[in-house]
PDB file of C-alpha atoms in Angstrom:
ATOM      1  CA  MET A   1      21.041  22.604 -18.527  1.00  0.00           C
ATOM      2  CA  LYS A   2      22.211  25.804 -16.730  1.00  0.00           C
ATOM      3  CA  ARG A   3      20.702  28.081 -19.337  1.00  0.00           C
ATOM      4  CA  TYR A   4      17.229  27.032 -18.349  1.00  0.00           C
ATOM      5  CA  ILE A   5      17.591  27.724 -14.657  1.00  0.00           C
ATOM      6  CA  ILE A   6      17.243  31.564 -14.799  1.00  0.00           C
ATOM      7  CA  PRO A   7      14.171  31.539 -17.060  1.00  0.00           C
ATOM      8  CA  ALA A   8      12.624  28.855 -14.894  1.00  0.00           C
ATOM      9  CA  LEU A   9      13.267  30.928 -11.697  1.00  0.00           C
ATOM     10  CA  ILE A  10      11.759  34.030 -13.379  1.00  0.00           C
ATOM     11  CA  MET A  11       8.670  32.050 -14.385  1.00  0.00           C
ATOM     12  CA  ALA A  12       8.348  30.712 -10.852  1.00  0.00           C
ATOM     13  CA  MET A  13       8.543  34.184  -9.401  1.00  0.00           C
ATOM     14  CA  MET A  14       5.902  35.478 -11.783  1.00  0.00           C
ATOM     15  CA  LEU A  15       3.652  32.565 -10.923  1.00  0.00           C
ATOM     16  CA  CYS A  16       4.080  33.245  -7.193  1.00  0.00           C
ATOM     17  CA  GLN A  17       3.302  36.939  -7.703  1.00  0.00           C
ATOM     18  CA  THR A  18       0.129  36.061  -9.598  1.00  0.00           C
ATOM     19  CA  VAL A  19      -1.001  33.602  -6.966  1.00  0.00           C
ATOM     20  CA  LEU A  20      -0.317  36.072  -4.089  1.00  0.00           C
ATOM     21  CA  ALA A  21      -2.202  38.828  -5.876  1.00  0.00           C
ATOM     22  CA  GLN A  22      -5.214  36.558  -6.223  1.00  0.00           C
ATOM     23  CA  ASP A  23      -4.744  35.380  -2.711  1.00  0.00           C
ATOM     24  CA  SER A  24      -4.988  38.887  -1.288  1.00  0.00           C
ATOM     25  CA  LEU A  25      -8.399  39.204  -2.862  1.00  0.00           C
ATOM     26  CA  MET A  26      -9.541  35.870  -1.346  1.00  0.00           C
ATOM     27  CA  GLN A  27      -8.203  36.210   2.231  1.00  0.00           C
ATOM     28  CA  THR A  28     -10.294  34.642   4.936  1.00  0.00           C
ATOM     29  CA  SER A  29     -10.002  34.380   8.666  1.00  0.00           C
ATOM     30  CA  SER A  30      -7.501  31.831   9.850  1.00  0.00           C
ATOM     31  CA  GLN A  31      -8.731  28.295  10.505  1.00  0.00           C
ATOM     32  CA  LEU A  32      -7.148  25.990  13.039  1.00  0.00           C
ATOM     33  CA  TYR A  33      -8.020  22.335  12.471  1.00  0.00           C
ATOM     34  CA  LEU A  34      -7.241  18.830  13.928  1.00  0.00           C
ATOM     35  CA  GLY A  35      -7.322  15.534  11.923  1.00  0.00           C
ATOM     36  CA  MET A  36      -7.089  11.859  12.370  1.00  0.00           C
ATOM     37  CA  ARG A  37      -5.583   9.900   9.482  1.00  0.00           C
ATOM     38  CA  THR A  38      -5.075   6.353   8.244  1.00  0.00           C
ATOM     39  CA  THR A  39      -2.251   5.574   5.834  1.00  0.00           C
ATOM     40  CA  VAL A  40      -1.426   2.738   3.502  1.00  0.00           C
ATOM     41  CA  GLY A  41       2.222   2.677   2.461  1.00  0.00           C
ATOM     42  CA  VAL A  42       4.062   0.577  -0.186  1.00  0.00           C
ATOM     43  CA  THR A  43       7.736  -0.186   0.752  1.00  0.00           C
ATOM     44  CA  GLN A  44       9.944  -2.615  -1.294  1.00  0.00           C
ATOM     45  CA  GLY A  45       6.797  -4.003  -2.843  1.00  0.00           C
ATOM     46  CA  TYR A  46       5.139  -4.818   0.505  1.00  0.00           C
ATOM     47  CA  THR A  47       2.011  -3.037   1.824  1.00  0.00           C
ATOM     48  CA  GLY A  48       1.881  -1.538   5.280  1.00  0.00           C
ATOM     49  CA  ARG A  49      -0.893   0.161   7.261  1.00  0.00           C
ATOM     50  CA  GLY A  50      -0.877   2.723   9.938  1.00  0.00           C
ATOM     51  CA  PHE A  51      -2.498   5.666  11.584  1.00  0.00           C
ATOM     52  CA  GLY A  52      -1.644   9.177  12.732  1.00  0.00           C
ATOM     53  CA  VAL A  53      -2.716  12.690  13.608  1.00  0.00           C
ATOM     54  CA  HIS A  54      -2.141  16.192  12.332  1.00  0.00           C
ATOM     55  CA  ILE A  55      -2.839  19.740  13.298  1.00  0.00           C
ATOM     56  CA  GLY A  56      -2.833  22.667  10.847  1.00  0.00           C
ATOM     57  CA  LEU A  57      -3.533  26.292  10.162  1.00  0.00           C
ATOM     58  CA  LYS A  58      -5.135  27.569   6.958  1.00  0.00           C
ATOM     59  CA  ARG A  59      -4.448  31.239   6.401  1.00  0.00           C
ATOM     60  CA  SER A  60      -6.228  31.778   3.111  1.00  0.00           C
ATOM     61  CA  ASN A  61      -8.091  29.962   0.335  1.00  0.00           C
ATOM     62  CA  ARG A  62      -4.881  29.277  -1.490  1.00  0.00           C
ATOM     63  CA  TRP A  63      -2.415  28.131   1.206  1.00  0.00           C
ATOM     64  CA  ASN A  64      -2.543  25.677   4.057  1.00  0.00           C
ATOM     65  CA  THR A  65       0.092  24.314   6.481  1.00  0.00           C
ATOM     66  CA  LYS A  66       0.106  21.322   8.858  1.00  0.00           C
ATOM     67  CA  LEU A  67       2.304  19.315  11.246  1.00  0.00           C
ATOM     68  CA  PHE A  68       1.779  15.505  11.235  1.00  0.00           C
ATOM     69  CA  GLY A  69       2.812  12.240  12.850  1.00  0.00           C
ATOM     70  CA  ASP A  70       2.345   8.757  11.456  1.00  0.00           C
ATOM     71  CA  MET A  71       3.276   5.229  12.432  1.00  0.00           C
ATOM     72  CA  ILE A  72       3.133   2.513   9.694  1.00  0.00           C
ATOM     73  CA  ILE A  73       3.698  -1.218  10.272  1.00  0.00           C
ATOM     74  CA  THR A  74       4.689  -3.506   7.316  1.00  0.00           C
ATOM     75  CA  ASP A  75       5.135  -7.264   7.175  1.00  0.00           C
ATOM     76  CA  ILE A  76       8.146  -8.101   4.906  1.00  0.00           C
ATOM     77  CA  ALA A  77       7.578 -11.484   3.207  1.00  0.00           C
ATOM     78  CA  ASP A  78       6.386 -12.952   6.590  1.00  0.00           C
ATOM     79  CA  ILE A  79      10.013 -12.985   7.866  1.00  0.00           C
ATOM     80  CA  ALA A  80      10.353  -9.450   9.191  1.00  0.00           C
ATOM     81  CA  LYS A  81       8.291  -6.615  10.673  1.00  0.00           C
ATOM     82  CA  ARG A  82       9.085  -3.100   9.815  1.00  0.00           C
ATOM     83  CA  THR A  83       7.889  -0.016  11.751  1.00  0.00           C
ATOM     84  CA  ASP A  84       8.139   3.462  10.339  1.00  0.00           C
ATOM     85  CA  ILE A  85       7.491   6.608  12.393  1.00  0.00           C
ATOM     86  CA  HIS A  86       7.111   9.848  10.312  1.00  0.00           C
ATOM     87  CA  THR A  87       6.915  13.351  11.614  1.00  0.00           C
ATOM     88  CA  GLY A  88       7.099  16.669   9.765  1.00  0.00           C
ATOM     89  CA  GLY A  89       5.436  19.574   8.103  1.00  0.00           C
ATOM     90  CA  VAL A  90       3.483  20.039   4.873  1.00  0.00           C
ATOM     91  CA  LEU A  91       2.729  23.088   2.723  1.00  0.00           C
ATOM     92  CA  MET A  92      -0.404  22.775   0.633  1.00  0.00           C
ATOM     93  CA  PHE A  93      -1.495  24.884  -2.381  1.00  0.00           C
ATOM     94  CA  TYR A  94      -5.007  25.009  -3.798  1.00  0.00           C
ATOM     95  CA  PRO A  95      -4.591  25.746  -7.603  1.00  0.00           C
ATOM     96  CA  ILE A  96      -8.338  26.099  -8.396  1.00  0.00           C
ATOM     97  CA  GLN A  97     -11.637  26.891  -6.744  1.00  0.00           C
ATOM     98  CA  PRO A  98     -13.743  24.148  -5.160  1.00  0.00           C
ATOM     99  CA  TRP A  99     -16.094  22.250  -7.454  1.00  0.00           C
ATOM    100  CA  ASN A 100     -19.167  20.594  -6.001  1.00  0.00           C
ATOM    101  CA  ASN A 101     -17.653  20.686  -2.454  1.00  0.00           C
ATOM    102  CA  ILE A 102     -14.427  18.980  -3.806  1.00  0.00           C
ATOM    103  CA  GLN A 103     -11.179  20.912  -3.500  1.00  0.00           C
ATOM    104  CA  PRO A 104      -8.048  19.565  -5.291  1.00  0.00           C
ATOM    105  CA  PHE A 105      -4.646  20.439  -3.742  1.00  0.00           C
ATOM    106  CA  ILE A 106      -0.894  20.055  -4.324  1.00  0.00           C
ATOM    107  CA  LEU A 107       1.404  19.231  -1.353  1.00  0.00           C
ATOM    108  CA  ALA A 108       5.070  19.270  -0.500  1.00  0.00           C
ATOM    109  CA  GLY A 109       6.788  18.765   2.748  1.00  0.00           C
ATOM    110  CA  TYR A 110       9.767  17.754   4.820  1.00  0.00           C
ATOM    111  CA  GLY A 111      10.353  15.668   7.989  1.00  0.00           C
ATOM    112  CA  LEU A 112      12.220  13.099   9.910  1.00  0.00           C
ATOM    113  CA  ALA A 113      11.696   9.340  10.081  1.00  0.00           C
ATOM    114  CA  TYR A 114      12.716   6.598  12.460  1.00  0.00           C
ATOM    115  CA  SER A 115      12.514   3.027  11.028  1.00  0.00           C
ATOM    116  CA  THR A 116      13.078  -0.334  12.670  1.00  0.00           C
ATOM    117  CA  MET A 117      13.070  -3.840  11.346  1.00  0.00           C
ATOM    118  CA  ARG A 118      13.037  -7.084  13.334  1.00  0.00           C
ATOM    119  CA  HIS A 119      12.418 -10.773  12.975  1.00  0.00           C
ATOM    120  CA  ALA A 120       8.641 -11.388  12.571  1.00  0.00           C
ATOM    121  CA  ASP A 121       8.536 -14.232  15.180  1.00  0.00           C
ATOM    122  CA  LYS A 122      11.544 -13.960  17.466  1.00  0.00           C
ATOM    123  CA  GLY A 123      11.880 -10.217  17.534  1.00  0.00           C
ATOM    124  CA  GLY A 124      15.483 -10.384  18.720  1.00  0.00           C
ATOM    125  CA  ILE A 125      17.498  -9.424  15.607  1.00  0.00           C
ATOM    126  CA  SER A 126      16.837  -5.895  14.671  1.00  0.00           C
ATOM    127  CA  ARG A 127      18.193  -2.826  12.855  1.00  0.00           C
ATOM    128  CA  GLN A 128      17.201   0.794  13.036  1.00  0.00           C
ATOM    129  CA  ARG A 129      17.612   3.907  10.815  1.00  0.00           C
ATOM    130  CA  PHE A 130      17.129   7.663  11.260  1.00  0.00           C
ATOM    131  CA  SER A 131      16.517   9.658   8.051  1.00  0.00           C
ATOM    132  CA  SER A 132      15.471  13.086   6.831  1.00  0.00           C
ATOM    133  CA  THR A 133      12.568  13.019   4.372  1.00  0.00           C
ATOM    134  CA  SER A 134      10.878  15.082   1.724  1.00  0.00           C
ATOM    135  CA  GLN A 135       7.498  14.421   0.094  1.00  0.00           C
ATOM    136  CA  GLY A 136       5.281  15.546  -2.702  1.00  0.00           C
ATOM    137  CA  GLY A 137       1.836  14.619  -4.085  1.00  0.00           C
ATOM    138  CA  LEU A 138      -1.722  15.383  -4.939  1.00  0.00           C
ATOM    139  CA  GLY A 139      -5.054  15.065  -3.277  1.00  0.00           C
ATOM    140  CA  ALA A 140      -8.549  16.352  -2.757  1.00  0.00           C
ATOM    141  CA  GLU A 141     -10.846  17.406   0.067  1.00  0.00           C
ATOM    142  CA  VAL A 142     -14.550  16.866   0.376  1.00  0.00           C
ATOM    143  CA  GLU A 143     -16.668  19.065   2.595  1.00  0.00           C
ATOM    144  CA  LEU A 144     -19.055  17.155   4.860  1.00  0.00           C
ATOM    145  CA  THR A 145     -20.393  20.032   7.118  1.00  0.00           C
ATOM    146  CA  ASN A 146     -19.277  23.574   7.787  1.00  0.00           C
ATOM    147  CA  GLN A 147     -16.618  22.340  10.224  1.00  0.00           C
ATOM    148  CA  LEU A 148     -16.035  18.748   9.131  1.00  0.00           C
ATOM    149  CA  TYR A 149     -14.399  17.434   5.970  1.00  0.00           C
ATOM    150  CA  ALA A 150     -12.500  14.398   4.579  1.00  0.00           C
ATOM    151  CA  ALA A 151      -9.324  14.377   2.624  1.00  0.00           C
ATOM    152  CA  LEU A 152      -7.554  11.824   0.435  1.00  0.00           C
ATOM    153  CA  SER A 153      -4.038  12.124  -0.887  1.00  0.00           C
ATOM    154  CA  GLY A 154      -1.378  10.150  -2.678  1.00  0.00           C
ATOM    155  CA  GLN A 155       2.304  11.090  -2.379  1.00  0.00           C
ATOM    156  CA  TYR A 156       5.853   9.864  -2.739  1.00  0.00           C
ATOM    157  CA  MET A 157       8.194  10.123   0.338  1.00  0.00           C
ATOM    158  CA  TRP A 158      11.935  10.112  -0.130  1.00  0.00           C
ATOM    159  CA  HIS A 159      14.237   9.018   2.706  1.00  0.00           C
ATOM    160  CA  PHE A 160      17.783  10.403   2.576  1.00  0.00           C
ATOM    161  CA  ASN A 161      19.679   7.500   4.122  1.00  0.00           C
ATOM    162  CA  SER A 162      20.390   3.899   3.312  1.00  0.00           C
ATOM    163  CA  GLU A 163      17.521   1.399   3.203  1.00  0.00           C
ATOM    164  CA  LEU A 164      16.786  -1.511   5.617  1.00  0.00           C
ATOM    165  CA  GLU A 165      16.611  -4.938   3.939  1.00  0.00           C
ATOM    166  CA  ALA A 166      15.666  -8.394   5.310  1.00  0.00           C
ATOM    167  CA  TYR A 167      16.260 -11.743   3.753  1.00  0.00           C
ATOM    168  CA  VAL A 168      17.200 -15.378   4.525  1.00  0.00           C
ATOM    169  CA  SER A 169      20.585 -16.790   3.347  1.00  0.00           C
ATOM    170  CA  ASN A 170      21.481 -20.416   4.071  1.00  0.00           C
ATOM    171  CA  HIS A 171      18.669 -20.664   6.606  1.00  0.00           C
ATOM    172  CA  VAL A 172      20.080 -17.596   8.446  1.00  0.00           C
ATOM    173  CA  PHE A 173      17.886 -14.571   8.936  1.00  0.00           C
ATOM    174  CA  ILE A 174      19.700 -11.316   8.039  1.00  0.00           C
ATOM    175  CA  ILE A 175      18.813  -7.694   8.324  1.00  0.00           C
ATOM    176  CA  GLU A 176      21.226  -5.157   6.820  1.00  0.00           C
ATOM    177  CA  ARG A 177      21.428  -1.583   5.487  1.00  0.00           C
ATOM    178  CA  ASN A 178      22.172  -1.330   1.755  1.00  0.00           C
ATOM    179  CA  ARG A 179      24.477   1.316   0.259  1.00  0.00           C
ATOM    180  CA  LYS A 180      21.862   3.335  -1.465  1.00  0.00           C
ATOM    181  CA  ALA A 181      21.983   7.077  -0.680  1.00  0.00           C
ATOM    182  CA  PHE A 182      18.175   7.323  -0.502  1.00  0.00           C
ATOM    183  CA  SER A 183      14.973   5.321  -0.801  1.00  0.00           C
ATOM    184  CA  GLN A 184      11.368   6.084  -1.584  1.00  0.00           C
ATOM    185  CA  HIS A 185       7.861   4.716  -0.976  1.00  0.00           C
ATOM    186  CA  MET A 186       4.318   5.556  -1.908  1.00  0.00           C
ATOM    187  CA  LEU A 187       1.787   6.693   0.727  1.00  0.00           C
ATOM    188  CA  ILE A 188      -2.022   6.939   0.419  1.00  0.00           C
ATOM    189  CA  THR A 189      -3.656   8.833   3.269  1.00  0.00           C
ATOM    190  CA  LEU A 190      -7.335   9.211   4.192  1.00  0.00           C
ATOM    191  CA  SER A 191      -8.175  11.767   6.974  1.00  0.00           C
ATOM    192  CA  ILE A 192     -11.104  13.146   8.796  1.00  0.00           C
ATOM    193  CA  ASN A 193     -10.646  16.795   9.889  1.00  0.00           C
ATOM    194  CA  TYR A 194     -12.439  19.118  12.220  1.00  0.00           C
ATOM    195  CA  CYS A 195     -12.064  22.929  12.193  1.00  0.00           C
ATOM    196  CA  LEU A 196     -11.491  24.168  15.767  1.00  0.00           C
ATOM    197  CA  THR A 197     -11.925  27.872  14.984  1.00  0.00           C
ATOM    198  CA  SER A 198     -14.251  29.667  12.614  1.00  0.00           C
ATOM    199  CA  ASN A 199     -16.102  27.656   9.921  1.00  0.00           C
ATOM    200  CA  ARG A 200     -14.965  26.501   6.537  1.00  0.00           C
ATOM    201  CA  SER A 201     -15.563  29.337   4.067  1.00  0.00           C
ATOM    202  CA  GLY A 202     -13.452  27.313   1.710  1.00  0.00           C
ATOM    203  CA  HIS A 203     -11.531  24.194   2.220  1.00  0.00           C
ATOM    204  CA  ALA A 204      -8.540  23.273   4.456  1.00  0.00           C
ATOM    205  CA  ASN A 205      -6.633  20.074   5.041  1.00  0.00           C
TER     206      ASN A 205
END
């Protein structure tokens, strides 16, 4: 396995140099943008829904960055209510040119999460968890006007801490943290974004 590490690093460096060389020929003025988002998340087989905001800065037609915050609420088998608050940063890469006002992208990011789980009715029994996160996924943007666009993305988020679990044993409601070192869940996000500076001579998210 180790013998593949150095060639892989060399290939990655060559790819970055190629992208940066192309990027220097496509440089545009910086674009500051603000977005509102709605998110659907799948955790332990249960679907949750939430909302959030983000602010970002696009420096070129190849790279984009943003800071985000989300809150997702999930009902666990009608016995527990889970709330996840995510915050962090994302780096986005546009591998190809837009096609018919559609711009695909690749994203990767990091962040922090605060999760709570409590009884769905009584609300008295609860557990909480802090965790660091990383995420990766794919998406696309659709330009609506010169300053307004929509974006849809699908991504996995990994939480580096034990997971919260809720169940009923002998008619007793229990919430506990399992012994897993990390957990993961799927997120699908739809956002509407507005460019605050300049106009979109290319796409941003």
